[in-house]
Amino acid sequence: MSPENLQEMVDGTDDLVGTFRDRDLEASIWDYPDKPYDFPAEFSNWIREQKAWREQCAVIDQSFHMTHFRVTGDDDEAQDLFETVGINSFADWRDGEPPRAKQFVALNPDGYVIGDCILFWLEEGHYLFVGEEPVSNWTTYQAEKGGYDVDCEMIYNPLGPRDPEYFRFEIMGPNAIDLMAEAVDGDLPEIPFFQMDELSIQGVDAYALGHQMTSERGIEIFGDYEHHDEVLDHIFAVGEDYGLRQVGNKAYITTGIELGWIPLPLPAVYDSPEMEAYREWLPMESMEANFVLGGSYVSEDISDYYATLGGLGYDHIAKFDHDFIGREALEENEALLDGEQKVTFIIDDEDIMKVWGSLLEEGETYKFLTMPEVPYRSELSRYDEILKDGETVGMAKHMDYSYNEREFAALGWIDTEYAEPGTRVTMRWGEPDTEKSQIEPHAMTELRATVAPAPYMKKDREKAFAD
């Protein structure tokens, strides 16, 4: 009999990690046959697109690949719910007015990360979560369990039947602000990082967020999806004078290396006894029940894949001015906040060439390394083991290539004692003992790497080492 919820799935296997490591990724938000859109690998050339956000200007159409989850109702009730679920303080929202935005982070009762997303307060009684599914699921469950006077609705899922309700465009690069100043109706408001305002473009009302997906300054705008084409076409027309290029899938996924954002760790929902009722509530159609793990790290304990606030660089977001799920665990175990640090691992050029060179030699080859790495090709979340003197001291979560920096780098976390920039480590490369058909036979190897800050830029790293 097939399981009907996550708890039944967990109970039905004696190797949950193996289940997640062996299954093929059957559906991808990047190439879904029932959708009237796609996300091309390249619009021009991925190198040109990477260079555009560093040298001139780039636009990313983010309308399609993230879930959108709406919460409506009384503001006090909604913000009470958010303070229960999230580590963030909402004192500034209670004393302020929309539009506002926060990087919203949710923990399990043991203090490990379930997930994060962007939470928008659009207008009185209207909130929007944009990101991955686990935070939305956990928030909906807590709203129902706690009897909060709010309505929760998943208004868009990339793998679902609906079209988006919002267009969402990220414009970034040295020319981004000048471009948008010309593109909008009237004056472009000055919007500090992660602050919001409202504007009009071609007569279309839109929200604006001070944000960027790379190290360069940018702005994110979103509004009613029915105006998607006309707004984007207008940005393209104005952008001809600013060197604007649209970013495709290949270049887009590399923005995380510059930004220092680690996407989608395994949500920490699978083993806490306090979450059994939640697992019974989660249907088999959920992302949590269909997760796919990849990478060189293998453990029998599912909790070894959970992320900490320190490891994701979110320790500064936790505010202890309110009660939230996981607070007690953080207070009792400081290592959840400072035991690990988010870092960048700079991979030695010689070892990258070793991996590629194996393809031209007799015998076993090393795991194929694409450039740039294709997102979600064979897993939802990758864990590559970081070693120091043969001992596991961290995880690399996403390795990719930056043409702007001319190097391979991996985002991840490391035990704090090894987080000093310049520390030498090795990354175990490959995927051992997996039954995935999407992974070719290969030999395991190790790649030498140097610890650097996250986010990082070569010029900043050189200064840090000099200091």
PDB file of C-alpha atoms in Angstrom, residues 254-460:
ATOM      1  CA  THR A 254      25.895  31.046 -10.776  1.00  0.00           C
ATOM      2  CA  THR A 255      24.618  34.257  -9.164  1.00  0.00           C
ATOM      3  CA  GLY A 256      24.491  32.453  -5.826  1.00  0.00           C
ATOM      4  CA  ILE A 257      28.274  32.175  -5.763  1.00  0.00           C
ATOM      5  CA  GLU A 258      28.660  35.971  -5.906  1.00  0.00           C
ATOM      6  CA  LEU A 259      25.654  36.689  -3.691  1.00  0.00           C
ATOM      7  CA  GLY A 260      26.617  34.117  -1.067  1.00  0.00           C
ATOM      8  CA  TRP A 261      23.142  32.596  -0.799  1.00  0.00           C
ATOM      9  CA  ILE A 262      22.863  28.850  -0.186  1.00  0.00           C
ATOM     10  CA  PRO A 263      19.639  27.527  -1.742  1.00  0.00           C
ATOM     11  CA  LEU A 264      17.411  24.752  -0.428  1.00  0.00           C
ATOM     12  CA  PRO A 265      19.138  22.721   2.266  1.00  0.00           C
ATOM     13  CA  LEU A 266      17.241  19.595   3.288  1.00  0.00           C
ATOM     14  CA  PRO A 267      14.268  20.853   5.357  1.00  0.00           C
ATOM     15  CA  ALA A 268      14.656  19.713   8.972  1.00  0.00           C
ATOM     16  CA  VAL A 269      11.301  17.951   9.279  1.00  0.00           C
ATOM     17  CA  TYR A 270      11.971  14.208   9.130  1.00  0.00           C
ATOM     18  CA  ASP A 271      12.868  12.971  12.613  1.00  0.00           C
ATOM     19  CA  SER A 272      11.781  15.283  15.436  1.00  0.00           C
ATOM     20  CA  PRO A 273       9.159  13.496  17.608  1.00  0.00           C
ATOM     21  CA  GLU A 274       7.459  16.868  18.116  1.00  0.00           C
ATOM     22  CA  MET A 275       6.819  17.070  14.366  1.00  0.00           C
ATOM     23  CA  GLU A 276       5.107  13.704  13.901  1.00  0.00           C
ATOM     24  CA  ALA A 277       1.673  15.323  13.561  1.00  0.00           C
ATOM     25  CA  TYR A 278       3.107  17.678  10.952  1.00  0.00           C
ATOM     26  CA  ARG A 279       4.539  14.797   8.953  1.00  0.00           C
ATOM     27  CA  GLU A 280       1.117  13.130   9.068  1.00  0.00           C
ATOM     28  CA  TRP A 281      -0.361  16.386   7.748  1.00  0.00           C
ATOM     29  CA  LEU A 282       2.122  16.695   4.840  1.00  0.00           C
ATOM     30  CA  PRO A 283       0.836  14.902   1.721  1.00  0.00           C
ATOM     31  CA  MET A 284       2.938  12.731  -0.537  1.00  0.00           C
ATOM     32  CA  GLU A 285       2.719  15.430  -3.215  1.00  0.00           C
ATOM     33  CA  SER A 286       4.842  17.779  -1.083  1.00  0.00           C
ATOM     34  CA  MET A 287       8.449  18.620  -1.867  1.00  0.00           C
ATOM     35  CA  GLU A 288       9.468  17.185   1.500  1.00  0.00           C
ATOM     36  CA  ALA A 289       8.169  13.736   0.499  1.00  0.00           C
ATOM     37  CA  ASN A 290       9.850  13.872  -2.914  1.00  0.00           C
ATOM     38  CA  PHE A 291      13.249  15.219  -1.953  1.00  0.00           C
ATOM     39  CA  VAL A 292      16.365  14.162  -3.853  1.00  0.00           C
ATOM     40  CA  LEU A 293      19.845  14.369  -2.321  1.00  0.00           C
ATOM     41  CA  GLY A 294      23.126  14.360  -4.203  1.00  0.00           C
ATOM     42  CA  GLY A 295      26.831  14.737  -3.595  1.00  0.00           C
ATOM     43  CA  SER A 296      29.687  12.883  -1.983  1.00  0.00           C
ATOM     44  CA  TYR A 297      28.503  13.035   1.623  1.00  0.00           C
ATOM     45  CA  VAL A 298      26.798   9.887   2.906  1.00  0.00           C
ATOM     46  CA  SER A 299      25.391   9.430   6.408  1.00  0.00           C
ATOM     47  CA  GLU A 300      22.838   7.025   7.830  1.00  0.00           C
ATOM     48  CA  ASP A 301      21.395   9.808  10.013  1.00  0.00           C
ATOM     49  CA  ILE A 302      19.041  12.150   8.151  1.00  0.00           C
ATOM     50  CA  SER A 303      19.657  14.912  10.696  1.00  0.00           C
ATOM     51  CA  ASP A 304      23.306  15.099   9.596  1.00  0.00           C
ATOM     52  CA  TYR A 305      21.989  16.847   6.471  1.00  0.00           C
ATOM     53  CA  TYR A 306      20.199  19.582   8.416  1.00  0.00           C
ATOM     54  CA  ALA A 307      21.551  23.130   8.243  1.00  0.00           C
ATOM     55  CA  THR A 308      22.187  25.500  11.138  1.00  0.00           C
ATOM     56  CA  LEU A 309      21.649  29.245  11.200  1.00  0.00           C
ATOM     57  CA  GLY A 310      25.397  29.772  11.482  1.00  0.00           C
ATOM     58  CA  GLY A 311      26.083  27.504   8.528  1.00  0.00           C
ATOM     59  CA  LEU A 312      23.679  29.445   6.308  1.00  0.00           C
ATOM     60  CA  GLY A 313      24.851  32.840   7.565  1.00  0.00           C
ATOM     61  CA  TYR A 314      21.486  33.601   9.160  1.00  0.00           C
ATOM     62  CA  ASP A 315      22.576  33.789  12.802  1.00  0.00           C
ATOM     63  CA  HIS A 316      22.257  37.594  12.735  1.00  0.00           C
ATOM     64  CA  ILE A 317      18.578  37.332  11.754  1.00  0.00           C
ATOM     65  CA  ALA A 318      17.553  35.543  14.960  1.00  0.00           C
ATOM     66  CA  LYS A 319      16.022  38.021  17.418  1.00  0.00           C
ATOM     67  CA  PHE A 320      15.165  36.950  20.941  1.00  0.00           C
ATOM     68  CA  ASP A 321      12.489  39.599  21.542  1.00  0.00           C
ATOM     69  CA  HIS A 322       9.709  37.058  20.918  1.00  0.00           C
ATOM     70  CA  ASP A 323       8.935  33.379  21.382  1.00  0.00           C
ATOM     71  CA  PHE A 324       9.471  31.311  18.245  1.00  0.00           C
ATOM     72  CA  ILE A 325       9.722  27.641  17.417  1.00  0.00           C
ATOM     73  CA  GLY A 326      13.322  26.582  18.009  1.00  0.00           C
ATOM     74  CA  ARG A 327      14.236  29.467  20.344  1.00  0.00           C
ATOM     75  CA  GLU A 328      14.771  27.248  23.381  1.00  0.00           C
ATOM     76  CA  ALA A 329      17.064  24.978  21.377  1.00  0.00           C
ATOM     77  CA  LEU A 330      19.160  27.958  20.254  1.00  0.00           C
ATOM     78  CA  GLU A 331      19.480  29.199  23.819  1.00  0.00           C
ATOM     79  CA  GLU A 332      20.547  25.771  25.067  1.00  0.00           C
ATOM     80  CA  ASN A 333      22.974  25.027  22.217  1.00  0.00           C
ATOM     81  CA  GLU A 334      25.009  28.018  21.059  1.00  0.00           C
ATOM     82  CA  ALA A 335      26.680  25.862  18.415  1.00  0.00           C
ATOM     83  CA  LEU A 336      23.485  26.147  16.360  1.00  0.00           C
ATOM     84  CA  LEU A 337      24.353  29.843  16.014  1.00  0.00           C
ATOM     85  CA  ASP A 338      28.138  29.921  15.971  1.00  0.00           C
ATOM     86  CA  GLY A 339      29.437  26.358  15.587  1.00  0.00           C
ATOM     87  CA  GLU A 340      29.568  26.667  11.793  1.00  0.00           C
ATOM     88  CA  GLN A 341      30.112  29.549   9.399  1.00  0.00           C
ATOM     89  CA  LYS A 342      29.062  30.133   5.819  1.00  0.00           C
ATOM     90  CA  VAL A 343      32.117  30.295   3.557  1.00  0.00           C
ATOM     91  CA  THR A 344      33.245  29.988  -0.045  1.00  0.00           C
ATOM     92  CA  PHE A 345      35.613  27.217  -1.092  1.00  0.00           C
ATOM     93  CA  ILE A 346      37.911  28.247  -3.968  1.00  0.00           C
ATOM     94  CA  ILE A 347      38.806  25.094  -5.888  1.00  0.00           C
ATOM     95  CA  ASP A 348      42.378  24.620  -7.127  1.00  0.00           C
ATOM     96  CA  ASP A 349      42.601  25.031 -10.909  1.00  0.00           C
ATOM     97  CA  GLU A 350      44.849  21.983 -11.238  1.00  0.00           C
ATOM     98  CA  ASP A 351      42.234  19.716  -9.694  1.00  0.00           C
ATOM     99  CA  ILE A 352      39.499  21.006 -11.986  1.00  0.00           C
ATOM    100  CA  MET A 353      41.757  20.145 -14.913  1.00  0.00           C
ATOM    101  CA  LYS A 354      42.358  16.720 -13.359  1.00  0.00           C
ATOM    102  CA  VAL A 355      38.610  15.996 -13.425  1.00  0.00           C
ATOM    103  CA  TRP A 356      38.248  17.046 -17.055  1.00  0.00           C
ATOM    104  CA  GLY A 357      41.493  15.379 -18.072  1.00  0.00           C
ATOM    105  CA  SER A 358      40.216  12.009 -16.859  1.00  0.00           C
ATOM    106  CA  LEU A 359      37.745  12.053 -19.759  1.00  0.00           C
ATOM    107  CA  LEU A 360      40.662  11.805 -22.183  1.00  0.00           C
ATOM    108  CA  GLU A 361      42.475   8.963 -20.450  1.00  0.00           C
ATOM    109  CA  GLU A 362      41.997   5.205 -20.268  1.00  0.00           C
ATOM    110  CA  GLY A 363      40.252   3.770 -17.221  1.00  0.00           C
ATOM    111  CA  GLU A 364      37.696   5.235 -14.856  1.00  0.00           C
ATOM    112  CA  THR A 365      36.737   8.872 -15.132  1.00  0.00           C
ATOM    113  CA  TYR A 366      35.811  11.290 -12.369  1.00  0.00           C
ATOM    114  CA  LYS A 367      32.277  12.632 -12.015  1.00  0.00           C
ATOM    115  CA  PHE A 368      31.524  14.908 -14.949  1.00  0.00           C
ATOM    116  CA  LEU A 369      31.760  18.591 -14.080  1.00  0.00           C
ATOM    117  CA  THR A 370      29.625  20.856 -16.233  1.00  0.00           C
ATOM    118  CA  MET A 371      30.430  24.526 -16.683  1.00  0.00           C
ATOM    119  CA  PRO A 372      28.332  26.168 -15.468  1.00  0.00           C
ATOM    120  CA  GLU A 373      26.607  23.507 -13.385  1.00  0.00           C
ATOM    121  CA  VAL A 374      23.061  22.837 -14.634  1.00  0.00           C
ATOM    122  CA  PRO A 375      20.626  23.467 -11.751  1.00  0.00           C
ATOM    123  CA  TYR A 376      18.521  20.644 -10.381  1.00  0.00           C
ATOM    124  CA  ARG A 377      19.780  18.213 -13.012  1.00  0.00           C
ATOM    125  CA  SER A 378      19.949  15.203 -10.716  1.00  0.00           C
ATOM    126  CA  GLU A 379      19.175  16.439  -7.199  1.00  0.00           C
ATOM    127  CA  LEU A 380      17.314  19.123  -5.279  1.00  0.00           C
ATOM    128  CA  SER A 381      20.138  19.629  -2.801  1.00  0.00           C
ATOM    129  CA  ARG A 382      23.806  18.699  -3.048  1.00  0.00           C
ATOM    130  CA  TYR A 383      26.132  17.853  -0.151  1.00  0.00           C
ATOM    131  CA  ASP A 384      29.835  17.488  -0.972  1.00  0.00           C
ATOM    132  CA  GLU A 385      32.021  16.567   1.980  1.00  0.00           C
ATOM    133  CA  ILE A 386      34.711  19.027   3.114  1.00  0.00           C
ATOM    134  CA  LEU A 387      37.721  17.419   4.793  1.00  0.00           C
ATOM    135  CA  LYS A 388      40.587  18.701   6.930  1.00  0.00           C
ATOM    136  CA  ASP A 389      43.308  16.173   7.727  1.00  0.00           C
ATOM    137  CA  GLY A 390      40.913  13.401   6.736  1.00  0.00           C
ATOM    138  CA  GLU A 391      38.102  14.522   9.067  1.00  0.00           C
ATOM    139  CA  THR A 392      34.743  15.910   7.937  1.00  0.00           C
ATOM    140  CA  VAL A 393      34.597  19.598   8.901  1.00  0.00           C
ATOM    141  CA  GLY A 394      32.010  21.060   6.523  1.00  0.00           C
ATOM    142  CA  MET A 395      29.804  20.799   3.460  1.00  0.00           C
ATOM    143  CA  ALA A 396      29.973  22.317  -0.001  1.00  0.00           C
ATOM    144  CA  LYS A 397      26.420  22.955  -1.157  1.00  0.00           C
ATOM    145  CA  HIS A 398      26.875  24.444  -4.602  1.00  0.00           C
ATOM    146  CA  MET A 399      29.966  24.491  -6.805  1.00  0.00           C
ATOM    147  CA  ASP A 400      30.009  26.519  -9.989  1.00  0.00           C
ATOM    148  CA  TYR A 401      32.157  28.556 -12.311  1.00  0.00           C
ATOM    149  CA  SER A 402      32.404  32.343 -12.486  1.00  0.00           C
ATOM    150  CA  TYR A 403      33.806  33.773 -15.693  1.00  0.00           C
ATOM    151  CA  ASN A 404      34.036  37.131 -13.928  1.00  0.00           C
ATOM    152  CA  GLU A 405      36.370  35.635 -11.326  1.00  0.00           C
ATOM    153  CA  ARG A 406      37.879  32.980 -13.660  1.00  0.00           C
ATOM    154  CA  GLU A 407      37.601  30.221 -11.080  1.00  0.00           C
ATOM    155  CA  PHE A 408      35.448  27.454  -9.680  1.00  0.00           C
ATOM    156  CA  ALA A 409      34.000  28.171  -6.256  1.00  0.00           C
ATOM    157  CA  ALA A 410      31.629  26.348  -3.935  1.00  0.00           C
ATOM    158  CA  LEU A 411      29.318  27.814  -1.311  1.00  0.00           C
ATOM    159  CA  GLY A 412      28.891  25.928   1.913  1.00  0.00           C
ATOM    160  CA  TRP A 413      29.642  25.851   5.609  1.00  0.00           C
ATOM    161  CA  ILE A 414      32.549  24.793   7.783  1.00  0.00           C
ATOM    162  CA  ASP A 415      33.246  24.314  11.482  1.00  0.00           C
ATOM    163  CA  THR A 416      34.081  27.744  12.875  1.00  0.00           C
ATOM    164  CA  GLU A 417      37.598  26.762  13.929  1.00  0.00           C
ATOM    165  CA  TYR A 418      38.466  26.218  10.248  1.00  0.00           C
ATOM    166  CA  ALA A 419      36.631  29.255   8.825  1.00  0.00           C
ATOM    167  CA  GLU A 420      39.650  31.565   8.685  1.00  0.00           C
ATOM    168  CA  PRO A 421      40.213  32.779   5.099  1.00  0.00           C
ATOM    169  CA  GLY A 422      43.188  31.003   3.597  1.00  0.00           C
ATOM    170  CA  THR A 423      42.605  27.691   5.390  1.00  0.00           C
ATOM    171  CA  ARG A 424      43.376  24.763   3.096  1.00  0.00           C
ATOM    172  CA  VAL A 425      40.840  21.925   2.860  1.00  0.00           C
ATOM    173  CA  THR A 426      39.785  19.251   0.388  1.00  0.00           C
ATOM    174  CA  MET A 427      36.391  18.552  -1.135  1.00  0.00           C
ATOM    175  CA  ARG A 428      35.393  14.969  -1.833  1.00  0.00           C
ATOM    176  CA  TRP A 429      34.050  14.925  -5.401  1.00  0.00           C
ATOM    177  CA  GLY A 430      31.624  12.373  -6.789  1.00  0.00           C
ATOM    178  CA  GLU A 431      28.493  10.514  -5.744  1.00  0.00           C
ATOM    179  CA  PRO A 432      29.240   7.083  -4.262  1.00  0.00           C
ATOM    180  CA  ASP A 433      26.894   4.103  -4.294  1.00  0.00           C
ATOM    181  CA  THR A 434      23.931   5.865  -5.888  1.00  0.00           C
ATOM    182  CA  GLU A 435      21.321   4.138  -8.025  1.00  0.00           C
ATOM    183  CA  LYS A 436      20.355   7.321  -9.888  1.00  0.00           C
ATOM    184  CA  SER A 437      20.192   6.735 -13.626  1.00  0.00           C
ATOM    185  CA  GLN A 438      21.088  10.416 -14.072  1.00  0.00           C
ATOM    186  CA  ILE A 439      24.556   9.862 -12.573  1.00  0.00           C
ATOM    187  CA  GLU A 440      27.207   8.214 -14.758  1.00  0.00           C
ATOM    188  CA  PRO A 441      29.651   5.586 -13.419  1.00  0.00           C
ATOM    189  CA  HIS A 442      32.720   7.348 -12.035  1.00  0.00           C
ATOM    190  CA  ALA A 443      35.610   7.171  -9.586  1.00  0.00           C
ATOM    191  CA  MET A 444      35.728   9.306  -6.446  1.00  0.00           C
ATOM    192  CA  THR A 445      38.437  11.925  -6.025  1.00  0.00           C
ATOM    193  CA  GLU A 446      39.359  14.891  -3.864  1.00  0.00           C
ATOM    194  CA  LEU A 447      39.655  18.516  -4.936  1.00  0.00           C
ATOM    195  CA  ARG A 448      41.929  20.863  -3.021  1.00  0.00           C
ATOM    196  CA  ALA A 449      40.357  24.160  -1.974  1.00  0.00           C
ATOM    197  CA  THR A 450      40.975  27.364  -0.042  1.00  0.00           C
ATOM    198  CA  VAL A 451      38.481  28.850   2.404  1.00  0.00           C
ATOM    199  CA  ALA A 452      37.291  32.360   1.503  1.00  0.00           C
ATOM    200  CA  PRO A 453      34.511  34.644   2.782  1.00  0.00           C
ATOM    201  CA  ALA A 454      30.918  34.395   1.593  1.00  0.00           C
ATOM    202  CA  PRO A 455      29.897  36.423  -0.266  1.00  0.00           C
ATOM    203  CA  TYR A 456      33.244  36.890  -1.907  1.00  0.00           C
ATOM    204  CA  MET A 457      34.924  38.844  -4.646  1.00  0.00           C
ATOM    205  CA  LYS A 458      38.510  38.250  -5.678  1.00  0.00           C
ATOM    206  CA  LYS A 459      39.535  41.838  -4.930  1.00  0.00           C
ATOM    207  CA  ASP A 460      37.957  41.640  -1.468  1.00  0.00           C
TER     208      ASP A 460
END
